[in-house]
Coordinates of C-alpha atoms and ligand atoms in Angstrom, one line a residue:
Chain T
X1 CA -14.5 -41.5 -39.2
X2 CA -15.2 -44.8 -37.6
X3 CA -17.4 -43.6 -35.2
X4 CA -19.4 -41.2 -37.8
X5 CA -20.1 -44.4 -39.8
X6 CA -21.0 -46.2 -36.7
X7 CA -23.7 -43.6 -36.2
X8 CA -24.9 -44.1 -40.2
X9 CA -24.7 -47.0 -39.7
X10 CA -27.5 -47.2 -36.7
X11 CA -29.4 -44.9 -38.2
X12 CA -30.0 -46.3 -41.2
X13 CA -30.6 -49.7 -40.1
X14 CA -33.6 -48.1 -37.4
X15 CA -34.5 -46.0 -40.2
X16 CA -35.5 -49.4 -42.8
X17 CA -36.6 -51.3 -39.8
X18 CA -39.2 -49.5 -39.2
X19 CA -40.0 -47.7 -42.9
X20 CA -42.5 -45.4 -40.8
X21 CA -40.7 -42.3 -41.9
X22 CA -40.0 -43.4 -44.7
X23 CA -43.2 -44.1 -45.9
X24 CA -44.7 -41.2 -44.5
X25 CA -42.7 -39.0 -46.1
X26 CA -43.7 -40.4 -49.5
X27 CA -47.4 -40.6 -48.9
X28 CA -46.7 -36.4 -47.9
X29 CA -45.0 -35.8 -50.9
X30 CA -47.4 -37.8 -53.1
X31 CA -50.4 -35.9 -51.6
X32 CA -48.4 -32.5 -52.5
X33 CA -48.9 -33.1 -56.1
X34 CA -52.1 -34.8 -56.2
X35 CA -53.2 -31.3 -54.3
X36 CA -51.7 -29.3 -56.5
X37 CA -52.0 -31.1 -59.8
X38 CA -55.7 -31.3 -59.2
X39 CA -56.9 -27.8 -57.6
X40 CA -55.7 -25.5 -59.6
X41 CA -56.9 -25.4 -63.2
X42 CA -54.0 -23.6 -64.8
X43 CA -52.5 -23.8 -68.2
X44 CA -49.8 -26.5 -68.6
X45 CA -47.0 -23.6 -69.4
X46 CA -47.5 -22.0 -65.9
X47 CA -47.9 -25.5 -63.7
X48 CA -44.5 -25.7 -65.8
X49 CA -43.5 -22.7 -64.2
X50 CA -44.3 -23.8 -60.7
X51 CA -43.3 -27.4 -60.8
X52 CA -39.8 -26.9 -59.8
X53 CA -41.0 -24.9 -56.3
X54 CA -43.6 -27.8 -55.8
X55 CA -41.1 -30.7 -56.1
X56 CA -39.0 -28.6 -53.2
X57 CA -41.6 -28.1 -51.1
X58 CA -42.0 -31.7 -51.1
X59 CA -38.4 -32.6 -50.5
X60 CA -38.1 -29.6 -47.7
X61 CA -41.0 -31.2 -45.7
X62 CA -39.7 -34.6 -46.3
X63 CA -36.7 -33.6 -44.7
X64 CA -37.9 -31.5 -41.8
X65 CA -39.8 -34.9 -41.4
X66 CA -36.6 -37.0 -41.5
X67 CA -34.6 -34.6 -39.2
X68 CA -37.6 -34.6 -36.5
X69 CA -37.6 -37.8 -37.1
X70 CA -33.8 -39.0 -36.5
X71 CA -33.5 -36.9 -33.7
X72 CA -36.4 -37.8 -31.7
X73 CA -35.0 -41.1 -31.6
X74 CA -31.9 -39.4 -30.0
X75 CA -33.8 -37.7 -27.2
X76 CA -35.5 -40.7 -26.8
X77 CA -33.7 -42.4 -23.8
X78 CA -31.1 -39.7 -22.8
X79 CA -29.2 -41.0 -26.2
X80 CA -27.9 -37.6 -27.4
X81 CA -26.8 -37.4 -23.1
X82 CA -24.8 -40.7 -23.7
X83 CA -23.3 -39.3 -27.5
X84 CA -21.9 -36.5 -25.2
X85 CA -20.8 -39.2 -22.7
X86 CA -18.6 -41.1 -25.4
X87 CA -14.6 -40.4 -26.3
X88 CA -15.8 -39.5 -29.6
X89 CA -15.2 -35.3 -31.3
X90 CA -18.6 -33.5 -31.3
X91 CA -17.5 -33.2 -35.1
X92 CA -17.7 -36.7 -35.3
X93 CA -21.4 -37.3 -34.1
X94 CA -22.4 -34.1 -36.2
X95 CA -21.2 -35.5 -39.3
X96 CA -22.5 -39.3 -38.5
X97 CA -26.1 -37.1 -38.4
X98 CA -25.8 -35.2 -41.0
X99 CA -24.7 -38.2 -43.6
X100 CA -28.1 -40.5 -41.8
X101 CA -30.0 -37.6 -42.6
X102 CA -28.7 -36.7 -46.1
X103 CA -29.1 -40.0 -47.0
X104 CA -32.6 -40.6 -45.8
X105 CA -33.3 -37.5 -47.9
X106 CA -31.6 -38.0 -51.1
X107 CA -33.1 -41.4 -50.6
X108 CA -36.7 -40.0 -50.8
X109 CA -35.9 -37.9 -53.5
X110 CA -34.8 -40.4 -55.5
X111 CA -38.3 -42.3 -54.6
X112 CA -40.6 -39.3 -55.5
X113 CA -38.5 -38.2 -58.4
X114 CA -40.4 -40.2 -60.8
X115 CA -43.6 -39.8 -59.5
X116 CA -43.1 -35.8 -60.0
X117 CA -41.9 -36.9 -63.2
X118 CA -46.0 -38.5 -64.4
X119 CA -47.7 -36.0 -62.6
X120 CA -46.3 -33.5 -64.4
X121 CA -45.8 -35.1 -67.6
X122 CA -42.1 -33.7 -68.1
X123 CA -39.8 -35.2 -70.8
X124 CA -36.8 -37.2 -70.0
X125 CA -33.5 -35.4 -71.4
X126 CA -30.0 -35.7 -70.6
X127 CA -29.9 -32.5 -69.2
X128 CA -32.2 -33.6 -66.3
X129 CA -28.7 -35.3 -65.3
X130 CA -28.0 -31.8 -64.6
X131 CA -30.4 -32.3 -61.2
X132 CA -28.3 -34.4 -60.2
X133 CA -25.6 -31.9 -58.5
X134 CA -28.5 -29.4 -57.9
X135 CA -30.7 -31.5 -55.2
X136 CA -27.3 -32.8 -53.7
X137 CA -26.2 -29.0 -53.5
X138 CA -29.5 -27.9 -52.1
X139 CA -29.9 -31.3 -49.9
X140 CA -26.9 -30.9 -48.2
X141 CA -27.2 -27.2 -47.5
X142 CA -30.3 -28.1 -46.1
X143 CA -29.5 -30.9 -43.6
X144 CA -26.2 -29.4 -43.1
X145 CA -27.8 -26.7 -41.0
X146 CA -31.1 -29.0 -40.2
X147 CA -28.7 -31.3 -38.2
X148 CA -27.1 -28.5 -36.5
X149 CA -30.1 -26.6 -35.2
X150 CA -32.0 -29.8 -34.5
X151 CA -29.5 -31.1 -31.9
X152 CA -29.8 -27.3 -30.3
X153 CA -33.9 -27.3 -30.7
X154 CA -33.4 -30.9 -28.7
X155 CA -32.8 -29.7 -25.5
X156 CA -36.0 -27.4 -25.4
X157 CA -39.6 -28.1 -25.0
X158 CA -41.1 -27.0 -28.2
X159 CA -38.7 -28.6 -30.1
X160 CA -40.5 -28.1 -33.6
X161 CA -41.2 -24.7 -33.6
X162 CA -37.4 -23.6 -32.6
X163 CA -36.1 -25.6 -35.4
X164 CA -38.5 -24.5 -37.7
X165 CA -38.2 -20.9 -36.8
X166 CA -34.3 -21.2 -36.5
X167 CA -34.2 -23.3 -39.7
X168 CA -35.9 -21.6 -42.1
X169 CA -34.4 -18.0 -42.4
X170 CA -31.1 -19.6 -42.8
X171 CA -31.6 -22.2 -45.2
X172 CA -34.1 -20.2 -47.0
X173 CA -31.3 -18.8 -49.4
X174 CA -30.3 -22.2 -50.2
X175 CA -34.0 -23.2 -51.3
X176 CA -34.7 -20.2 -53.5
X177 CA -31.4 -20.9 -55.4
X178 CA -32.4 -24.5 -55.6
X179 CA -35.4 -24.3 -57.0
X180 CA -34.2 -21.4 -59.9
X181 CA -31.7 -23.9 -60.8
X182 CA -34.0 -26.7 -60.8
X183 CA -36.1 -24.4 -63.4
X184 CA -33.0 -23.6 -65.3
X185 CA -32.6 -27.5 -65.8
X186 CA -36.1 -28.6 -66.0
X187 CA -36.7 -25.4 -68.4
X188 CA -34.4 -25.9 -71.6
X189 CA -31.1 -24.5 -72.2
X190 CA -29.2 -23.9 -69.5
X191 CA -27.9 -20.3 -69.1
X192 CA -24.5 -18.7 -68.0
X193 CA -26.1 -17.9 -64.7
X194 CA -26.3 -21.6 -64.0
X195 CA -23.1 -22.6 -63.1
X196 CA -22.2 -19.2 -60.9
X197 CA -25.7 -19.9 -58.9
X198 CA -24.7 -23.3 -58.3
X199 CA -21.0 -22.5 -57.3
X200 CA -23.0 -20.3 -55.0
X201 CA -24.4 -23.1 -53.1
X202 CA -21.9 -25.4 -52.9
X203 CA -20.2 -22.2 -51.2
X204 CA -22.9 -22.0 -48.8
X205 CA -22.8 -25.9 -48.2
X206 CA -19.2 -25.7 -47.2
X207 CA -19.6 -22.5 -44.8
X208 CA -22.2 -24.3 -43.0
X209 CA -20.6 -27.8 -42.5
X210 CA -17.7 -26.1 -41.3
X211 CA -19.1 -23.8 -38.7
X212 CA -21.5 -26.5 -37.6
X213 CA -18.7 -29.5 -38.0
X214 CA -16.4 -27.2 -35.4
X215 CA -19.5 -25.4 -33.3
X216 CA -21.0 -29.6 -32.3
X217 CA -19.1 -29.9 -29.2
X218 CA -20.8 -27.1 -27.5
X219 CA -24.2 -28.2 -28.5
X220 CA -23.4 -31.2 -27.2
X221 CA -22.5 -29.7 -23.8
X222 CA -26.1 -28.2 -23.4
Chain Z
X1 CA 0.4 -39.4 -3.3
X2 CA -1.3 -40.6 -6.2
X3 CA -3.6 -38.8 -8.5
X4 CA -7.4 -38.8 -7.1
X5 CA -10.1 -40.8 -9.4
X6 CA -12.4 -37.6 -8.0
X7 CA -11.6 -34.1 -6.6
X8 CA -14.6 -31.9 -5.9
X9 CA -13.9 -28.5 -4.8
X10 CA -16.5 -26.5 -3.3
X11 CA -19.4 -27.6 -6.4
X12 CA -22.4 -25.9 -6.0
X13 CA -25.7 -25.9 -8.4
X14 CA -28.5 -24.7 -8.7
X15 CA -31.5 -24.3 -11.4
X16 CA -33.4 -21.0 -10.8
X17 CA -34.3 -20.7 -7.9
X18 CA -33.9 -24.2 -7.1
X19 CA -30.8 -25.2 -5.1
X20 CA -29.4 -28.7 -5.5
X21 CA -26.4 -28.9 -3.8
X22 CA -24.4 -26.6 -1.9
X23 CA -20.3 -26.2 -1.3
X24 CA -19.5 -29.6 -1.7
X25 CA -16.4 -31.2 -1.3
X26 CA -15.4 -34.8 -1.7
X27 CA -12.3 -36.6 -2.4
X28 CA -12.2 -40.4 -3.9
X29 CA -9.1 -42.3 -4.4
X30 CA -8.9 -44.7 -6.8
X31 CA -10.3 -48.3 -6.0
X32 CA -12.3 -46.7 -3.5
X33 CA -15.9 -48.0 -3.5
X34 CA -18.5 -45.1 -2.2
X35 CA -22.3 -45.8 -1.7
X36 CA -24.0 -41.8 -2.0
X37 CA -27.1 -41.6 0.3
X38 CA -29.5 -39.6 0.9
X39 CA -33.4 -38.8 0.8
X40 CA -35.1 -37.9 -2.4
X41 CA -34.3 -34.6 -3.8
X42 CA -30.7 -34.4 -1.6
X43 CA -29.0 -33.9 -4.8
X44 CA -27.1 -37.1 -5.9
X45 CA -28.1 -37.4 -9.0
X46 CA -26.7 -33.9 -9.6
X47 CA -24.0 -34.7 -8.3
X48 CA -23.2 -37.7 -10.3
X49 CA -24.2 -35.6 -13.5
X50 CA -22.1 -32.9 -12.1
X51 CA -19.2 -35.7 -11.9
X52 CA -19.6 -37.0 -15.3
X53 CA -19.6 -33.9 -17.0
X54 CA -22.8 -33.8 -18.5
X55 CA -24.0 -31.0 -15.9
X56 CA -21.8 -27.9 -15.4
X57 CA -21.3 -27.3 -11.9
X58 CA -22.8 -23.4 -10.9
X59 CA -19.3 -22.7 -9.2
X60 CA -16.7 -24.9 -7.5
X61 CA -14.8 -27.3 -10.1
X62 CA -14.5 -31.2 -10.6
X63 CA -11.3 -32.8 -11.8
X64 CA -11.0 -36.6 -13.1
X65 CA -7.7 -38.4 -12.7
X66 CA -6.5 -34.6 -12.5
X67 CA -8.3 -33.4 -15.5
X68 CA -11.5 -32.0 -16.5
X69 CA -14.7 -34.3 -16.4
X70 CA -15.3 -33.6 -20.8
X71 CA -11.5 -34.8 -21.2
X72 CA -11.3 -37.4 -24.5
X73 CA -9.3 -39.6 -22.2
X74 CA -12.2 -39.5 -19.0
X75 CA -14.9 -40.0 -21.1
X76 CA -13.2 -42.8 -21.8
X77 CA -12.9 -44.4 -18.5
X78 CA -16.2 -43.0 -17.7
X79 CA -19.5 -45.4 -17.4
X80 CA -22.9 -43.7 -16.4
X81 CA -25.8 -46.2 -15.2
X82 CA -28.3 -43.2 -15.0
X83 CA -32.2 -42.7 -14.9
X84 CA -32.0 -42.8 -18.3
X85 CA -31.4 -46.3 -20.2
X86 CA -29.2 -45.1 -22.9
X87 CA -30.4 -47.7 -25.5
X88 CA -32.3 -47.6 -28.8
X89 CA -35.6 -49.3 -28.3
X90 CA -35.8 -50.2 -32.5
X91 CA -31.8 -52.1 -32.4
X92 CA -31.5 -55.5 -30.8
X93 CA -29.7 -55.8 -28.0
X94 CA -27.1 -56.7 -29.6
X95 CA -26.7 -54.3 -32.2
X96 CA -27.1 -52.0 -29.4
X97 CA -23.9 -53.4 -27.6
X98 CA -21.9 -52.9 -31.3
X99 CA -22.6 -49.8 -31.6
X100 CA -21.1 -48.7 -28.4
X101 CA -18.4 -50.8 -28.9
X102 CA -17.4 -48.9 -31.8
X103 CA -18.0 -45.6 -30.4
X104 CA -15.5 -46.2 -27.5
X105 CA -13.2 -48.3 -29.7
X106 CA -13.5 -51.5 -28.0
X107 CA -10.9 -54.2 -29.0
X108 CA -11.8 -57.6 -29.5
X109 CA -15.5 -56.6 -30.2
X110 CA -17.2 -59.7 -30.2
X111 CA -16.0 -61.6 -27.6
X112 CA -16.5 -58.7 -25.3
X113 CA -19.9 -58.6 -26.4
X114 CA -20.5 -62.2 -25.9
X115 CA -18.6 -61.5 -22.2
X116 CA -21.3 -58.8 -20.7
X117 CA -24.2 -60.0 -22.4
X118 CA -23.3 -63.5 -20.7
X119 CA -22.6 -61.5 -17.4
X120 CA -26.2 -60.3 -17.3
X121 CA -27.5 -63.6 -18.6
X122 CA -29.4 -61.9 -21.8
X123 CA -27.6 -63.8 -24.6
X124 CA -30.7 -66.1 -24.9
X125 CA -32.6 -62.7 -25.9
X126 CA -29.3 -60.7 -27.8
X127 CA -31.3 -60.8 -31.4
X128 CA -34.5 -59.3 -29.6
X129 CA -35.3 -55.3 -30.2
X130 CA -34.6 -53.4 -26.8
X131 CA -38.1 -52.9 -27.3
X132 CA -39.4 -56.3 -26.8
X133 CA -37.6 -56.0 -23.2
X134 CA -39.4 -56.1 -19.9
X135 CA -37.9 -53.4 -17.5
X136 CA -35.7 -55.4 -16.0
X137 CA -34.1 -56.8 -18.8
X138 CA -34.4 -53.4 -20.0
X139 CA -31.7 -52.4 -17.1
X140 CA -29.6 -55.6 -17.4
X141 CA -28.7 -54.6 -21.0
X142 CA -28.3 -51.1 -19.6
X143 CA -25.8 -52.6 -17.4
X144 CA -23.8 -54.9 -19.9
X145 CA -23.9 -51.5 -22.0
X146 CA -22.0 -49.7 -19.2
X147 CA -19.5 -52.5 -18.1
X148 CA -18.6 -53.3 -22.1
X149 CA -15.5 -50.8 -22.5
X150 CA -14.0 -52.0 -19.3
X151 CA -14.5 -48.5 -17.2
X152 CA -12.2 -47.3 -14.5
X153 CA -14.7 -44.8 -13.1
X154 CA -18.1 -46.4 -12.6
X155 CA -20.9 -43.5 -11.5
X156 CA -24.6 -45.6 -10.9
X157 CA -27.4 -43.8 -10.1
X158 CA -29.7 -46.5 -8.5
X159 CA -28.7 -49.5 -10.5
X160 CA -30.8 -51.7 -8.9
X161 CA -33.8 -50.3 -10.2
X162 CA -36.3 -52.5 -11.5
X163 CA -34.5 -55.7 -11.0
X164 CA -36.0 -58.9 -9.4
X165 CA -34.3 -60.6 -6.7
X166 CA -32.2 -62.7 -8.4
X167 CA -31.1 -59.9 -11.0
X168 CA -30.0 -57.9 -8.0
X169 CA -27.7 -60.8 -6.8
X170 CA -26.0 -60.6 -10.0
X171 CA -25.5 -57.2 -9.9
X172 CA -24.1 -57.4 -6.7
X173 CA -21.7 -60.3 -7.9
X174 CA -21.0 -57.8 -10.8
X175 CA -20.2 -55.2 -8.5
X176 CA -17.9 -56.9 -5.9
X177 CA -15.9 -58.0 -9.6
X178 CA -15.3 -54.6 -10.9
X179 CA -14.3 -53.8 -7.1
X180 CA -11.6 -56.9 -7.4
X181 CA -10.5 -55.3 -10.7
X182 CA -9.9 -52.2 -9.1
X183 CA -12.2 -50.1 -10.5
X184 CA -13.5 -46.6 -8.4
X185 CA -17.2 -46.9 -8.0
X186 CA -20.0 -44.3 -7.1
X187 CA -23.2 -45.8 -6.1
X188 CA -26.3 -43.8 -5.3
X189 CA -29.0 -46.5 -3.6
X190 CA -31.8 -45.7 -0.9
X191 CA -31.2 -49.7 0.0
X192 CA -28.5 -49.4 3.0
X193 CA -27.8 -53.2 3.5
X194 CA -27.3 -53.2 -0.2
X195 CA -24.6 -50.3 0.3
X196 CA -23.1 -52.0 3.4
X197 CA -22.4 -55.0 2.0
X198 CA -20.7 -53.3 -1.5
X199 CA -19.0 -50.5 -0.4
X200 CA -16.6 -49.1 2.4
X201 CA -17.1 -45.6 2.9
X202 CA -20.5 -43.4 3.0
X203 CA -21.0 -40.1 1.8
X204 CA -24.8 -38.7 3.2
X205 CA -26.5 -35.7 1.1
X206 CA -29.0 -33.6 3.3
X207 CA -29.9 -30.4 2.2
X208 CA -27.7 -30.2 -0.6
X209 CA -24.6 -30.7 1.6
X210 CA -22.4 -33.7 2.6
X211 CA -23.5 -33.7 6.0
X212 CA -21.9 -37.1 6.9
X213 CA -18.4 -39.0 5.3
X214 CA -17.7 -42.2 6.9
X215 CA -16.3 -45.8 6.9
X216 CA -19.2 -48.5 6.9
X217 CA -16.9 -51.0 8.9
X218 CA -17.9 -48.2 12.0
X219 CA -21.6 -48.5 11.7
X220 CA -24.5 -50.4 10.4
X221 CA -27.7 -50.1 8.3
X222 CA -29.8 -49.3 11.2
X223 CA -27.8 -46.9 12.7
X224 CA -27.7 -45.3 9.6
X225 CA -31.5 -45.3 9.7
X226 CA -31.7 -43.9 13.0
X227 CA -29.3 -41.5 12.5
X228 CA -30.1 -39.6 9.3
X229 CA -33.2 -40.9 8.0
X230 CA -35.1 -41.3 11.3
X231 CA -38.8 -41.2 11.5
X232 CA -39.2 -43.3 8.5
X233 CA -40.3 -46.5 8.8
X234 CA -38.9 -48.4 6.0
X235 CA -35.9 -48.6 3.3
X236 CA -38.4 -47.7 0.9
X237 CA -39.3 -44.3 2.0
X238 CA -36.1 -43.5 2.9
Ligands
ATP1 N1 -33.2 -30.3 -14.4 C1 -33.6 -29.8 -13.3 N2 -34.3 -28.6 -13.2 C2 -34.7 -28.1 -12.1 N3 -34.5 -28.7 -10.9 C3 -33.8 -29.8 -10.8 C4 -33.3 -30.4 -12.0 N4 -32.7 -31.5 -11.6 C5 -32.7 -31.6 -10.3 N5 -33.4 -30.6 -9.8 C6 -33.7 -30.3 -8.4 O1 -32.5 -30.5 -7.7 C7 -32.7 -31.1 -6.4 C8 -31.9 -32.4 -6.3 O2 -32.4 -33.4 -7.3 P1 -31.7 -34.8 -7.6 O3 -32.3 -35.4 -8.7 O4 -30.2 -34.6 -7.6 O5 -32.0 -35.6 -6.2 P2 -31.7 -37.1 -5.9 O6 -31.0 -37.1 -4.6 O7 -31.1 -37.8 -7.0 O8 -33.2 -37.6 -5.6 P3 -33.8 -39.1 -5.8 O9 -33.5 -39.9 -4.6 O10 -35.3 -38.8 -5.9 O11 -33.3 -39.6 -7.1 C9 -34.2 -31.4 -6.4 O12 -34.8 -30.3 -5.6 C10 -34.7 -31.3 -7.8 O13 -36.0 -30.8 -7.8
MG2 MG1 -31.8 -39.4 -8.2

């Protein structure tokens, strides 16, 4: 663990020095719903409808952002070569990226949540509470697998388009569910399907960490 | 007999259709102090990635202290002074040093940071980003990096690089100190006086073999020269 927080740790503290990303990813995500809010001239009952997709679609590029981000920092000066050079578990440096990642991400989220918020004029309830474990479910699921495939889409030239094309089918699942429960929440009473869907996830969540905590060695390896 | 610090059996690599080295063998015994030489493209640096794990040999096999090269334990008595600096342009050099420290556990963290950055007389700069570094201070922080977990296997792939005269002396100094503490070094370096006056044995790469293994006590720079790296004029091209 020590050396999974050392690595958060790091991360984090380049990640606020610089604010870059960070600040980026807002001014994408801001842009999103000014697009969106603005172009099309739909009745207020189906922008309802689509909100929930929208405000994924700008926490999925914020992340893909993020991931880029953290791990062309890595491949900067041979870094991710001297993580494989250290008496540290492969399991260890995956889950030290994964928790700078999620972090970064739930971080943003928390920024941009409000802003979706205005834009679309939603009311506050208690049940939005019930977000809460959705966007950590579909957050984790998501950088789970993002941190995984990033490290392997390092090593190759066109890094981008191998994560993206890696990432996406996989994760896709995740996203879908995500942003159905995200309607269930955002869209009154929540029904019985809710809580099955979400279990769903979360299963998902811990298949991924797992393979990927126990598969990082190898990656490592190149 | 004790255990070898290195036993390479028969390592061979190639990428494609590119071959890098061929059937190599070399033995190291702890302590011992070996300069690698050789003209550009002879393979050393492969062989010192080979060595530290971080490139799988295309047959033949490597053994640390009697172990494999990825072995917990090697790694850490393993420090790689590569090409590559290793370092996180956006952390100070200091929080650079603490972060290592904690990924190979070092005890008594700060003093041992205070030691090396003192050692490569950067603790004037230690609250500067790695960015704000010239190149040579660049590789002096490189260098504290490397020496800060107290390695027993040293592997440096032209260390000397970018370094002003009075940087290389310290290095040197450094050098002939981790040789007192008994420490095994590799040192790849196209300057032979420099190797001459560190180590005591020579291995020379030429066409991806060891063509030459000797003592240095039994020859010189210049027969060096004349003998494998003839027709060039000065250290530089060689
Ligand atoms: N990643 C790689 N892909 C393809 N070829 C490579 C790779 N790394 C090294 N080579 C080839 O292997 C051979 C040996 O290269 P190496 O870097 O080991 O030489 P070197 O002795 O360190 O040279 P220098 O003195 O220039 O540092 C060269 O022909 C080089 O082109
Ligand atoms: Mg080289």
């Amino acid at each position: 663990m020590r050396a999974a927080f050392s690595i958060l740790q790091k991360d984090l503290r380049m990640e606020f020095r610089s604010k870059e990303s960070l600040l980026a990813m807002w001014i994408f995500s801001l842009l999103i719903f000014v697009i969106f809010n603005f172009t099309f001239e739909v009745s207020r009952l189906v922008m309802l409808e689509i909100a929930p997709g929208l405000l994924w679609v700008a926490f999925i590029f914020s992340g893909m952002f993020g991931l880029n981000h953290s791990f062309a920092v890595e491949k900067e000066n041979g870094n991710l070569r001297s993580m494989a050079l250290m008496p540290v578990e492969g399991g260890q440096i995956y889950l030290g990226k994964f928790l700078s990642v999620t972090c970064i991400m739930l971080l943003f989220e928390i920024l941009i949540f409000p802003i979706f918020i205005i834009f679309y004029d939603l009311q506050i309830s208690m049940q939005m509470l019930m977000l809460i474990p959705v966007v950590l479910a579909g957050t984790i699921g998501f950088t789970s697998l993002g941190t995984i495939l990033s490290a392997i889409a390092v090593h190759t030239r066109n890094q981008q388009i191998l994560l993206s094309l890696l990432l996406w089918p996989l994760v896709s699942p995740i996203i879908i569910w995500s942003v159905t429960l995200s309607g269930m929440v955002l869209g009154g009473d929540l029904p019985a399907s809710f809580y099955s869907l979400l279990t769903r996830v979360v299963a998902f969540d811990v298949i991924f960490f797992t393979i990927s905590y126990m598969l990082f060695d190898f990656i490592l390896e190149d | 007999m004790s255990v070898p610090a290195l036993q390479i059996d028969k390592v061979s690599k190639d990428f494609g259709r590119i071959i890098a080295l061929r059937n190599v063998d070399l033995i190291v015994q702890p302590k011992e102090f070996v300069s690698i030489l050789g003209r550009n493209g002879a393979g050393k640096t492969t062989l010192l990635n080979i060595i530290s794990g971080v490139a799988k040999p295309s047959s033949g096999s490597v053994q640390l202290f009697g172990t494999d090269p990825t072995a917990t334990v090697n790694k850490a008595k393993l420090a790689v002074i590569s090409h590559e600096m290793f370092l996180y342009s956006n952390l100070t050099a200091i929080e650079n040093l603490e972060y290592y420290a904690r990924m190979y556990a070092v005890s008594d963290l700060d003093q041992r940071i205070e030691d090396v950055l003192n050692d490569v007389e950067l603790r004037h700069r230690r609250f500067d980003l790695v960015a704000t570094f010239s190149r040579g201070m660049t590789q002096r922080l490189t260098i504290a990096r490397a020496l800060l977990h107290k390695p027993s296997l040293l592997l440096l792939d032209e260390p000397f690089t970018g370094l002003d005269q009075h940087a290389i002396g310290m290095l040197i100094g450094l050098l002939q100190e981790q040789k007192n503490l008994g420490r095994t070094i590799l040192l790849t370096t196209h300057d032979l006086h420099t190797a001459k006056a560190l180590s005591e044995r020579y291995v020379v790469l030429e066409k991806h073999r060891i063509i030459e293994d000797g003592l240095m006590a039994d020859t010189s720079p210049d027969e060096i020269r004349t003998k494998f790296f003839s027709g060039l004029t000065t250290e530089k091209e060689l």
